[in-house]
Short mmCIF file of C-alpha atoms in Angstrom, two decimals:
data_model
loop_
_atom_site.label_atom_id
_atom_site.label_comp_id
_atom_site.label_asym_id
_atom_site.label_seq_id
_atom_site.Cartn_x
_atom_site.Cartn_y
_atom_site.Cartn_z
CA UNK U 1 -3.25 13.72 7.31
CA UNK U 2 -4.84 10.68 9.81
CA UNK U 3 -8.12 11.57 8.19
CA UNK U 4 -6.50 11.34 4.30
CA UNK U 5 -5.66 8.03 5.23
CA UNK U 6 -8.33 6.73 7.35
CA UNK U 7 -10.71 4.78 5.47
CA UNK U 8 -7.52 2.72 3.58
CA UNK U 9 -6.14 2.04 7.25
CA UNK U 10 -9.62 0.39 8.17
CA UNK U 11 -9.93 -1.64 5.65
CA UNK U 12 -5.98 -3.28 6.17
CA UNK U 13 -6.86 -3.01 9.88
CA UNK U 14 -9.97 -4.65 10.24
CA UNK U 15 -7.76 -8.02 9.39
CA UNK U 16 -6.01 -7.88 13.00
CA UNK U 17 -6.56 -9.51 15.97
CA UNK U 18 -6.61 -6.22 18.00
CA UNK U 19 -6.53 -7.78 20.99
CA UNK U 20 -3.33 -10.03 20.11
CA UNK U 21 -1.39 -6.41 18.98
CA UNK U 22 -2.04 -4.69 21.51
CA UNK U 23 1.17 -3.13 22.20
CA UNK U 24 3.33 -4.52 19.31
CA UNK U 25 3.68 -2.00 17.04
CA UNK U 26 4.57 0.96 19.95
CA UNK U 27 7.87 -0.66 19.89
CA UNK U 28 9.06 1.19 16.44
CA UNK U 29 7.96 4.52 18.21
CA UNK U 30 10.82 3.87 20.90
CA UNK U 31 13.10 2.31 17.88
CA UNK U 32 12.87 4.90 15.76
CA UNK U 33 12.77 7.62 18.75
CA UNK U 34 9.83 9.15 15.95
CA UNK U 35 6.53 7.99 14.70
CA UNK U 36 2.89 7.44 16.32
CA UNK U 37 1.02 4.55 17.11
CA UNK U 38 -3.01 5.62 15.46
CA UNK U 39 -5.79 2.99 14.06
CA UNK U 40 -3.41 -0.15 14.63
CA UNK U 41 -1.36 1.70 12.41
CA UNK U 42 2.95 3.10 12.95
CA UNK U 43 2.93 5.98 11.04
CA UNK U 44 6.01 8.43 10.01
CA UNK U 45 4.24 11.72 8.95
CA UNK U 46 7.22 13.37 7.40
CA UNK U 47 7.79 10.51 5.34
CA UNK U 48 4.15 9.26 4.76
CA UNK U 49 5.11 5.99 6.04
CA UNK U 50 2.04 3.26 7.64
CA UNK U 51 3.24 0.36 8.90
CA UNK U 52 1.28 -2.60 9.66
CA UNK U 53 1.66 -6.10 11.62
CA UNK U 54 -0.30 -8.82 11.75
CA UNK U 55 0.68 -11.67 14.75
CA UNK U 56 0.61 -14.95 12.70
CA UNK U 57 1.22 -17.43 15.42
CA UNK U 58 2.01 -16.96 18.91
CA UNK U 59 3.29 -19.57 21.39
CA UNK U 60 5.67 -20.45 24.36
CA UNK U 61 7.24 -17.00 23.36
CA UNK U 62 7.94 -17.69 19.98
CA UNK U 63 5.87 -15.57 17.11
CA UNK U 64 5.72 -15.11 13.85
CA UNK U 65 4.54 -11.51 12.95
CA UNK U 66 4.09 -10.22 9.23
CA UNK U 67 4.80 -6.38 8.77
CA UNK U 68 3.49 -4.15 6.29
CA UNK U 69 5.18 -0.89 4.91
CA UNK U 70 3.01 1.04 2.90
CA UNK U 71 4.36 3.95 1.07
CA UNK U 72 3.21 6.07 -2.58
CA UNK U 73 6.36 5.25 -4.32
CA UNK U 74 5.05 1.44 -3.64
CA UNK U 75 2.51 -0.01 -5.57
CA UNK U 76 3.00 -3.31 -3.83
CA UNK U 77 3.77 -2.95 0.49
CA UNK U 78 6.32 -4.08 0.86
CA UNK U 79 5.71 -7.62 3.44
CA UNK U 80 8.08 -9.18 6.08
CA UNK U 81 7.61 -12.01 8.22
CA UNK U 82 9.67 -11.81 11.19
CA UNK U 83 10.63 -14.95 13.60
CA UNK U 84 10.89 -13.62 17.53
CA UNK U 85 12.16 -15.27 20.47
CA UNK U 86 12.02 -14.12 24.15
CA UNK U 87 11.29 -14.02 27.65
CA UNK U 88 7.97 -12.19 27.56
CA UNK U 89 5.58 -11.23 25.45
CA UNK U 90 6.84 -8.19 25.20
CA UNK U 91 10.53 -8.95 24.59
CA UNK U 92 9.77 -10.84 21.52
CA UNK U 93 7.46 -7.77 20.46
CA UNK U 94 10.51 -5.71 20.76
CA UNK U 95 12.69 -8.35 19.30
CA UNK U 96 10.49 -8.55 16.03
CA UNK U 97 10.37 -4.68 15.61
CA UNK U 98 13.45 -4.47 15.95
CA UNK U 99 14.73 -7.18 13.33
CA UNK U 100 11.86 -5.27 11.02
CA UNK U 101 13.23 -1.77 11.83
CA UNK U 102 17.01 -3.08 10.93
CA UNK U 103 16.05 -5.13 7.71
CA UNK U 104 13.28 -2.99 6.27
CA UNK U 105 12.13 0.29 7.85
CA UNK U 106 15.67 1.95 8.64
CA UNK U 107 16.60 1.02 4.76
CA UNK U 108 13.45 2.56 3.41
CA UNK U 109 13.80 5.92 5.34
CA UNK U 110 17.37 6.36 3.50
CA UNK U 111 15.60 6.02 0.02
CA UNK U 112 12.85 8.65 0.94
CA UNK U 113 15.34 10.87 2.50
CA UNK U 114 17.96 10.01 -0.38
CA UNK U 115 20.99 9.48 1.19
CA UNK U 116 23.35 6.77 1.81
CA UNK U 117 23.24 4.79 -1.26
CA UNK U 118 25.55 2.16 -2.51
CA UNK U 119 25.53 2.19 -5.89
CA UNK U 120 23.99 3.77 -9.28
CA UNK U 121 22.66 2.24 -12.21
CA UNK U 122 21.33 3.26 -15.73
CA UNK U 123 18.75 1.52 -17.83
CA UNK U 124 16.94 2.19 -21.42
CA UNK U 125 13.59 1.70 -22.31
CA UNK U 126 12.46 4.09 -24.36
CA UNK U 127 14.22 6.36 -22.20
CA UNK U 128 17.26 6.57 -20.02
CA UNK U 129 16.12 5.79 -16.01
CA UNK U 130 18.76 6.24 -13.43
CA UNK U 131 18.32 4.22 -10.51
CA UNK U 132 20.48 4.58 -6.91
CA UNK U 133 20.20 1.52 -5.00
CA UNK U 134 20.11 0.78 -1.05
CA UNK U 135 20.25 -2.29 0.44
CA UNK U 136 19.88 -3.47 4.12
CA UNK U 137 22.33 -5.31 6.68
CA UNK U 138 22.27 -9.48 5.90
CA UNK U 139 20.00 -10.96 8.41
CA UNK U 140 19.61 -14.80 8.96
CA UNK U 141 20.91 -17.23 11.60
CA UNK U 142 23.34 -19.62 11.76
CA UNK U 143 26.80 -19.11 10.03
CA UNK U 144 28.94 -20.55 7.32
CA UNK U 145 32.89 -21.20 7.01
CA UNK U 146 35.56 -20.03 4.26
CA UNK U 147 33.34 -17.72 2.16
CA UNK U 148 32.52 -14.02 2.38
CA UNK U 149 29.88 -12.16 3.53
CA UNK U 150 27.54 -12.78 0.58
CA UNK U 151 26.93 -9.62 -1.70
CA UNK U 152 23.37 -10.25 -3.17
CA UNK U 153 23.42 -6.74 -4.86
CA UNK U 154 26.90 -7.83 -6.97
CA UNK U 155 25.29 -11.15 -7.24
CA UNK U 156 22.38 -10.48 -8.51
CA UNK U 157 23.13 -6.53 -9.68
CA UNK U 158 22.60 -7.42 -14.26
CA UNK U 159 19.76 -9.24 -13.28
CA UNK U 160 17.72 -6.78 -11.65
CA UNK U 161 18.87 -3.52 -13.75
CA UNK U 162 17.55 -5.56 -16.79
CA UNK U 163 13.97 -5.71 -14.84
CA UNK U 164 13.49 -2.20 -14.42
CA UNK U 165 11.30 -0.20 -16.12
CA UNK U 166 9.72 3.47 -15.07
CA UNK U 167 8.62 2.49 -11.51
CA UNK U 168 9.80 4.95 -8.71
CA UNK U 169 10.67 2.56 -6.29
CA UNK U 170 11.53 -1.36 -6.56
CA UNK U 171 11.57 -3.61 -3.53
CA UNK U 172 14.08 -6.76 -3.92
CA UNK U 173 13.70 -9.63 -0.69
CA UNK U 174 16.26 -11.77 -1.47
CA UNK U 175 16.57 -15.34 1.16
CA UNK U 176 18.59 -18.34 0.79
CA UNK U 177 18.72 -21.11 3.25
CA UNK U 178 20.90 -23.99 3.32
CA UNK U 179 19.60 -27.10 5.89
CA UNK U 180 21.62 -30.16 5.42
CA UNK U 181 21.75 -31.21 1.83
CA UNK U 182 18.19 -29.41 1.33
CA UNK U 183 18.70 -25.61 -0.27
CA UNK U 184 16.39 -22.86 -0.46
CA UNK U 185 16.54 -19.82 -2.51
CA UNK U 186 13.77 -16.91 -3.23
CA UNK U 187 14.22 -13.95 -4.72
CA UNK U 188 11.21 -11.47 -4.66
CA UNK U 189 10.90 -8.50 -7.08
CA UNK U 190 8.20 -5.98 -6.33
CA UNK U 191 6.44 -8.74 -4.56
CA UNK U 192 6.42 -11.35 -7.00
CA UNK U 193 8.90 -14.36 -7.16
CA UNK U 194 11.49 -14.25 -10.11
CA UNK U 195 12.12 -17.72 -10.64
CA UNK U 196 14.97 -17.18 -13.20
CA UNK U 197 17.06 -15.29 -10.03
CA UNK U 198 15.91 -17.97 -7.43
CA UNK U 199 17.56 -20.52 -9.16
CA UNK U 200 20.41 -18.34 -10.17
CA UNK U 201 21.05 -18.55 -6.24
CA UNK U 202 20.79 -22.36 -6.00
CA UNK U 203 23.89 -23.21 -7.06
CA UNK U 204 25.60 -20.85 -4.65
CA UNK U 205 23.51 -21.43 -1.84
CA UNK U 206 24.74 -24.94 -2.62
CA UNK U 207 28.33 -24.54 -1.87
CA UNK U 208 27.65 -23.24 1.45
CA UNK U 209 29.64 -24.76 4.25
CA UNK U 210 27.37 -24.17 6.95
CA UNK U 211 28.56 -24.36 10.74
CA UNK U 212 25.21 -26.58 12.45
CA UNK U 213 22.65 -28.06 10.66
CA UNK U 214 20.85 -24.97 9.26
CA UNK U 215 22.28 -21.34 7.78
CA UNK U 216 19.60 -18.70 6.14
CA UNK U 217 20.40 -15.18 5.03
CA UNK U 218 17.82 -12.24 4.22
CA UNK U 219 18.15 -9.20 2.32
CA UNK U 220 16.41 -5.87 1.10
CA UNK U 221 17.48 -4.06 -2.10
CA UNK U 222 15.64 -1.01 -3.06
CA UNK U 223 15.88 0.99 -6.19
CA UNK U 224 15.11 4.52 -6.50
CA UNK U 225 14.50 6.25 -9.83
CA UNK U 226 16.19 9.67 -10.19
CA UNK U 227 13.88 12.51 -9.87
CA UNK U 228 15.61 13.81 -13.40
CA UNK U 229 14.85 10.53 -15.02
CA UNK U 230 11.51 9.69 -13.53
CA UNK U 231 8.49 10.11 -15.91
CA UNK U 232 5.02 10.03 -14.75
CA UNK U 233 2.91 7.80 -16.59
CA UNK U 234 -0.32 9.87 -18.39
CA UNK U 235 -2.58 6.97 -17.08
CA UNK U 236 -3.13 5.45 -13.56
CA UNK U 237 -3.64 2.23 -12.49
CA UNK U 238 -7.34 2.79 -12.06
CA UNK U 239 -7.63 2.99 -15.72
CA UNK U 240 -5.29 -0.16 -16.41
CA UNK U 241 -7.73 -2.36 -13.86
CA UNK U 242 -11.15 -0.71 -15.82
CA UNK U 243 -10.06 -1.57 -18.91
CA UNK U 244 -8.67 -4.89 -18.10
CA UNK U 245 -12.02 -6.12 -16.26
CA UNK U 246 -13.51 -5.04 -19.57
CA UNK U 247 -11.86 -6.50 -22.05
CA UNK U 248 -12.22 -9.64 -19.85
CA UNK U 249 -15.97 -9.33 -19.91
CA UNK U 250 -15.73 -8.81 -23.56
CA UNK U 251 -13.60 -11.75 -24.58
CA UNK U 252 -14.91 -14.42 -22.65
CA UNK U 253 -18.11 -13.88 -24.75
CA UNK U 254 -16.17 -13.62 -27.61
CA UNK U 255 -16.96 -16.12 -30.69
CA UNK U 256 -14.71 -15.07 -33.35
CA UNK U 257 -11.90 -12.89 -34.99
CA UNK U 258 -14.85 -10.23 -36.32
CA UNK U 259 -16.30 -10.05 -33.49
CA UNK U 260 -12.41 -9.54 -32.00
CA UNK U 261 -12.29 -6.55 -34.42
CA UNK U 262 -15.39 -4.94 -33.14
CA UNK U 263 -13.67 -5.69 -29.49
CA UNK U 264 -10.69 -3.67 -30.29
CA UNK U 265 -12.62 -0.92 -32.12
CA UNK U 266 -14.91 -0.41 -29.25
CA UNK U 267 -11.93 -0.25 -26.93
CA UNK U 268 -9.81 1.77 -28.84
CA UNK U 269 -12.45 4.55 -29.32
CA UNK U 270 -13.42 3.98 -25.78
CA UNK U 271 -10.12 4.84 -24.12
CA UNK U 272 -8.16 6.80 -27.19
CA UNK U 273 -4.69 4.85 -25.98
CA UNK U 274 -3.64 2.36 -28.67
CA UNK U 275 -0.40 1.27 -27.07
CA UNK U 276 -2.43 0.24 -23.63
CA UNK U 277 -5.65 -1.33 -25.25
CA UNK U 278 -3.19 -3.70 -27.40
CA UNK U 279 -1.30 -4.76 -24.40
CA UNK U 280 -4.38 -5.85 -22.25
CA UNK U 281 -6.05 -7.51 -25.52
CA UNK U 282 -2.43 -9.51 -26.13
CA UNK U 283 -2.03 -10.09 -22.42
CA UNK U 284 -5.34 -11.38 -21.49
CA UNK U 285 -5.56 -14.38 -23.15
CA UNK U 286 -1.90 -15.42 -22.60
CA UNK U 287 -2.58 -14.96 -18.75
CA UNK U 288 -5.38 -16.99 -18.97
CA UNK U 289 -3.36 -19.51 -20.56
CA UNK U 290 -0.63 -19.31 -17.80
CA UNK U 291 -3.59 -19.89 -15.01
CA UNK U 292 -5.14 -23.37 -17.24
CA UNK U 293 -2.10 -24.93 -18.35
CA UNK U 294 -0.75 -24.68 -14.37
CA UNK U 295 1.92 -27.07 -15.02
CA UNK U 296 3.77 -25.21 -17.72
CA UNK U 297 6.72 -22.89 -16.53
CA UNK U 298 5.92 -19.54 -18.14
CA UNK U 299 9.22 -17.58 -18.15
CA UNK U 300 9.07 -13.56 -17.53
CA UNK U 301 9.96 -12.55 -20.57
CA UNK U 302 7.80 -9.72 -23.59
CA UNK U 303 8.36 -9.85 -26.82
CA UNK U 304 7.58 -6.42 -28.03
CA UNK U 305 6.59 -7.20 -32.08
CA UNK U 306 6.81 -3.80 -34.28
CA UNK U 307 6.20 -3.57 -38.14
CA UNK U 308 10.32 -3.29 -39.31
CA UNK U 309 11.39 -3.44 -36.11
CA UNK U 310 13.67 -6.41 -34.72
CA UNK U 311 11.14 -8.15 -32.15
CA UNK U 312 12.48 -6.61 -29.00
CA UNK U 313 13.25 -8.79 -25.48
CA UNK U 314 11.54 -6.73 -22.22
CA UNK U 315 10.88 -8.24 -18.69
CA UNK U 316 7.50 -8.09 -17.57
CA UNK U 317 8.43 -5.56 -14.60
CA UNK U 318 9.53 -3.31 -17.07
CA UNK U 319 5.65 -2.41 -17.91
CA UNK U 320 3.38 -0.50 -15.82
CA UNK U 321 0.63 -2.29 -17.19
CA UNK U 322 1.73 -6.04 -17.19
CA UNK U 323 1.60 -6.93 -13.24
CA UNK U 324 -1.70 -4.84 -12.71
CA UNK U 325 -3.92 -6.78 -15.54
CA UNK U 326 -2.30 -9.92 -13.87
CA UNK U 327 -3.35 -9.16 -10.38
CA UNK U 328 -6.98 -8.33 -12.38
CA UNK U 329 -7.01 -11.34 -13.98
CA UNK U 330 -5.98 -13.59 -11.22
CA UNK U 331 -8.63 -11.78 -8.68
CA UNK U 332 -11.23 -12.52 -11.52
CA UNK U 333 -10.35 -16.05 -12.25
CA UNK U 334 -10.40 -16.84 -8.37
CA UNK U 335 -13.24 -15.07 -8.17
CA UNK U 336 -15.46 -15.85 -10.33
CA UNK U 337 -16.32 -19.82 -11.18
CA UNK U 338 -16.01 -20.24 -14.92
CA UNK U 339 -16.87 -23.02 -16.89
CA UNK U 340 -14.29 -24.55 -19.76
CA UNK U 341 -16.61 -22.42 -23.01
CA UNK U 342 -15.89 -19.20 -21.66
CA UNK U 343 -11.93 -19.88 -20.85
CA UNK U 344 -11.77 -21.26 -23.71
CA UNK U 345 -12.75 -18.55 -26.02
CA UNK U 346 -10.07 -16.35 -24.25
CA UNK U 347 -7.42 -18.95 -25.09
CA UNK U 348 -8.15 -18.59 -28.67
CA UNK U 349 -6.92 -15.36 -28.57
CA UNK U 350 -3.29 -16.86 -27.37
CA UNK U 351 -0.58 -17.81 -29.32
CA UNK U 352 0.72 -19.83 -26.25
CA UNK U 353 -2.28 -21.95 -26.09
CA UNK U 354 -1.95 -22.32 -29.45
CA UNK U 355 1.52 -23.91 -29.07
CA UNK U 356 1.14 -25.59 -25.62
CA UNK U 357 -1.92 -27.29 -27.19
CA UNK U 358 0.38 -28.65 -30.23
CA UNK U 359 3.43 -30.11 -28.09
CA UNK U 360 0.52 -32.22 -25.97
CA UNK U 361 -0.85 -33.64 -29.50
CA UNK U 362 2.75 -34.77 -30.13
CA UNK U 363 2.62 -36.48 -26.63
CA UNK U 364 5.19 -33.74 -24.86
CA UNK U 365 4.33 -33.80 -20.77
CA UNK U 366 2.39 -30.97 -19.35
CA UNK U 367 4.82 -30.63 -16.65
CA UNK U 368 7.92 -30.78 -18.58
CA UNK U 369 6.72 -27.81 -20.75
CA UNK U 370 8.28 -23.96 -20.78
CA UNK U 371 7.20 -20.94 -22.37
CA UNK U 372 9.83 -18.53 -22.53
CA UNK U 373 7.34 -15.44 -22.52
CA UNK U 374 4.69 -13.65 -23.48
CA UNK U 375 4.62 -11.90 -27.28
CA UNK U 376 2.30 -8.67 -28.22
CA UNK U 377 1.97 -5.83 -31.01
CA UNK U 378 3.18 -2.32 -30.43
CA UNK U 379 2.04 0.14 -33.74
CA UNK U 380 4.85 2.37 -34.94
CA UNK U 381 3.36 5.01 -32.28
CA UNK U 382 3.77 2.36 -28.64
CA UNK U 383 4.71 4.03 -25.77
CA UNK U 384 6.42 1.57 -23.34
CA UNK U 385 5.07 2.83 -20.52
#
C-alpha cells in the first residue's frame, strides 16, 4: 500500500519544511492509539486515510499548522488550520493534533466506518441520493450568554441538501466569529466558499452576546451518500480536465459561430458524450466571464435549458463536471498570460458577458452588479451527472 501511494505523497510532501515537522504529526499515532508516521505522511491503512501538516508560522509557542486529510471519497482534502498554544514545542504539537483529531479526523473515521450519524436526508436529481450526515463537536473560543449551543446542521440543514448532487462524500467547514461590533461568517462546501450560506449566518452571528471581546465557533458536517443510492459516474475526472483544456484551446482561437459548429462537431465525435461536451462548451465562456468582470457577484446557481422542458434551477455542486472545468479554467487563466483578443473571443460565447456588457452601457456600476447563475443546454438525452 506505502508504495501505491508513494509518488502522490512526494509531491504534497516536498512542500514541508521537514525540519520544522519533525515530530508533529507522531502525535495522532498516540491520539488515535492507531496509524503510522511514513514520508511526512499519518496514515490509517484500514481506512486509506493520509494526513498531512504543514507548520505555517511558529513563534514564542504559538503556531499555526494547516492539516490535510486525504481520502478517495474526497475529491477536494479536506484543509484545517489549527491555532496552538503551549509550553513547549511539543505541547502545542500535541495541542494542534489534538484540536485536528477532535474537529476533523475522529468525525471522518465515523463516516468511513458508517456509524454514529445524526441525521438522514434525501435528494432528487435525476435520481433519488440518500445522504447520512455527521458532524463534529463545536470548537472555537470564547463564549456567549442567553443562547444555545448553536446547531449549524439545523441551521443550515435545506441549504446544503439542495447542493448535493452524486458525490460520495461532502465536506461542510462552517466558522463564525463575532469581535466587537465586527462579524465573521464562512461557510465552506467541498472546499469552496458558498457565499449565499455565509451571509445566511451574518445575521445570527450578529445577535451574539459574547462574554469578552471576541467569540468564534467551528464546525465539520460531512455527508455520506448511501451505498444503495450511490451511482458511479461512466467518466472520470481525467476526462472532464482533457476535454476542458481542449475546448479552451479551441475557443480562444475561435472567430465565429461556424467555426463554433465545427468546435462542437469535432468534440462531440471526439468524446461520443453529448451531455458533457455541452456543459464544458456553455461553461467555459461564462467562467471566463466570472474571472474578467471580477467585480460582479456571480451567484451559484445552473439553469438547466431543455427543448419543452420548464428551465430547471440546480446548484453548481450538484454537477460532477462544474467545479473540475473551474479549477481547469482558473489554473489556465493564472497560468497562462493572455492578452484581451483571445479572452475576448471566449466571452462571445457567454450570455453573461453579453448582459454584464449591456447594464455598463446603461451606466450600471461594475461592483454593484449580480448574476444569479450560470445557464446551459441539455438535449432531450442529458444525463446530470
Amino acid at each position: 500500500m506505502f508504495f501505491k501511494k508513494k509518488r502522490k505523497m512526494k509531491e504534497i510532501a516536498s512542500s514541508n519544511n521537514d525540519v520544522q515537522n519533525e515530530g508533529l504529526l507522531e502525535n495522532l499515532v498516540s491520539i488515535c492509539g492507531d496509524g503510522v508516521v511514513f514520508q511526512n505522511a499519518f496514515i490509517l491503512e484500514d481506512e486509506d486515510i493520509y494526513v498531512y501538516a504543514d507548520v505555517l508560522s511558529f513563534q514564542d509557542n504559538v503556531a499555526q499548522i494547516v492539516f490535510q486529510l486525504h481520502h478517495e471519497w474526497l475529491d477536494e482534502p479536506v484543509s484545517e488550520v489549527i491555532a496552538a498554544v503551549g509550553d513547549s514545542k511539543d505541547e502545542v504539537y500535541y495541542s494542534a493534533c489534538e484540536q485536528f483529531y477532535e474537529q476533523v479526523l475522529q468525525v471522518y473515521l465515523k463516516v468511513c466506518n458508517k456509524e454514529s450519524y445524526i441525521d438522514t436526508v434525501e435528494i432528487f436529481t435525476q435520481e433519488m441520493h440518500r445522504f447520512h450526515v455527521w458532524k463534529s463537536p463545536l470548537g472555537g473560543i470564547g463564549k456567549k450568554e442567553g443562547i444555545e449551543e448553536s446547531d449549524y446542521w439545523n441551521l443550515l440543514k435545506n441549504d446544503l441538501s439542495l447542493r448535493l448532487g452524486n458525490r460520495k462524500v461532502y465536506a461542510v467547514k462552517v466558522f463564525a466569529s463575532k469581535q466587537k461590533r465586527e462579524v465573521e461568517c464562512e461557510v465552506m462546501f467541498n472546499g469552496k466558499e458558498s457565499r449565499e450560506m455565509s451571509r445566511k449566518l451574518l445575521s445570527i452571528t450578529g445577535e451574539w452576546d459574547c462574554i469578552g471581546d471576541v467569540c468564534t465557533e467551528r464546525q465539520w458536517i460531512f455527508l455520506m451518500q448511501d451505498e444503495d443510492t450511490y451511482i458511479e459516474s461512466d467518466i472520470d475526472n481525467q476526462t472532464i480536465s482533457k476535454l476542458t483544456y481542449e475546448t479552451i484551446a479551441l475557443l480562444e482561437n475561435c472567430d465565429n459561430k461556424e467555426e463554433y459548429q465545427k468546435i462542437r462537431q469535432k468534440l462531440l465525435k471526439r468524446y461520443k458524450d453529448t451531455s458533457l461536451v455541452y456543459e464544458v462548451l456553455y461553461f467555459i465562456p461564462e467562467l471566463y466571464t466570472k474571472a474578467y468582470y471580477m467585480g460582479v457577484e456571480f451567484g451559484e446557481k445552473l439553469f438547466l435549458i431543455q427543448k419543452d422542458h420548464k428551465t430547471r434551477e440546480l446548484y453548481q455542486s450538484q454537477l460532477q463536471s462544474f467545479p473540475i472545468v473551474e479549477r481547469c479554467v482558473e489554473h489556465h487563466l493564472q497560468k497562462e498570460i493572455l492578452d484581451d483578443q483571445k479572452i475576448k473571443k471566449v466571452m462571445e460565447f457567454s450570455v453573461n458577458a453579453k448582459a454584464i456588457q449591456k447594464a455598463l452601457e446603461n451606466g450600471e456600476v461594475q461592483q454593484g452588479l449580480q448574476v444569479s447563475g450560470i445557464g446551459y443546454v441539455g438535449k432531450s438525452d442529458y444525463i446530470l451527472r
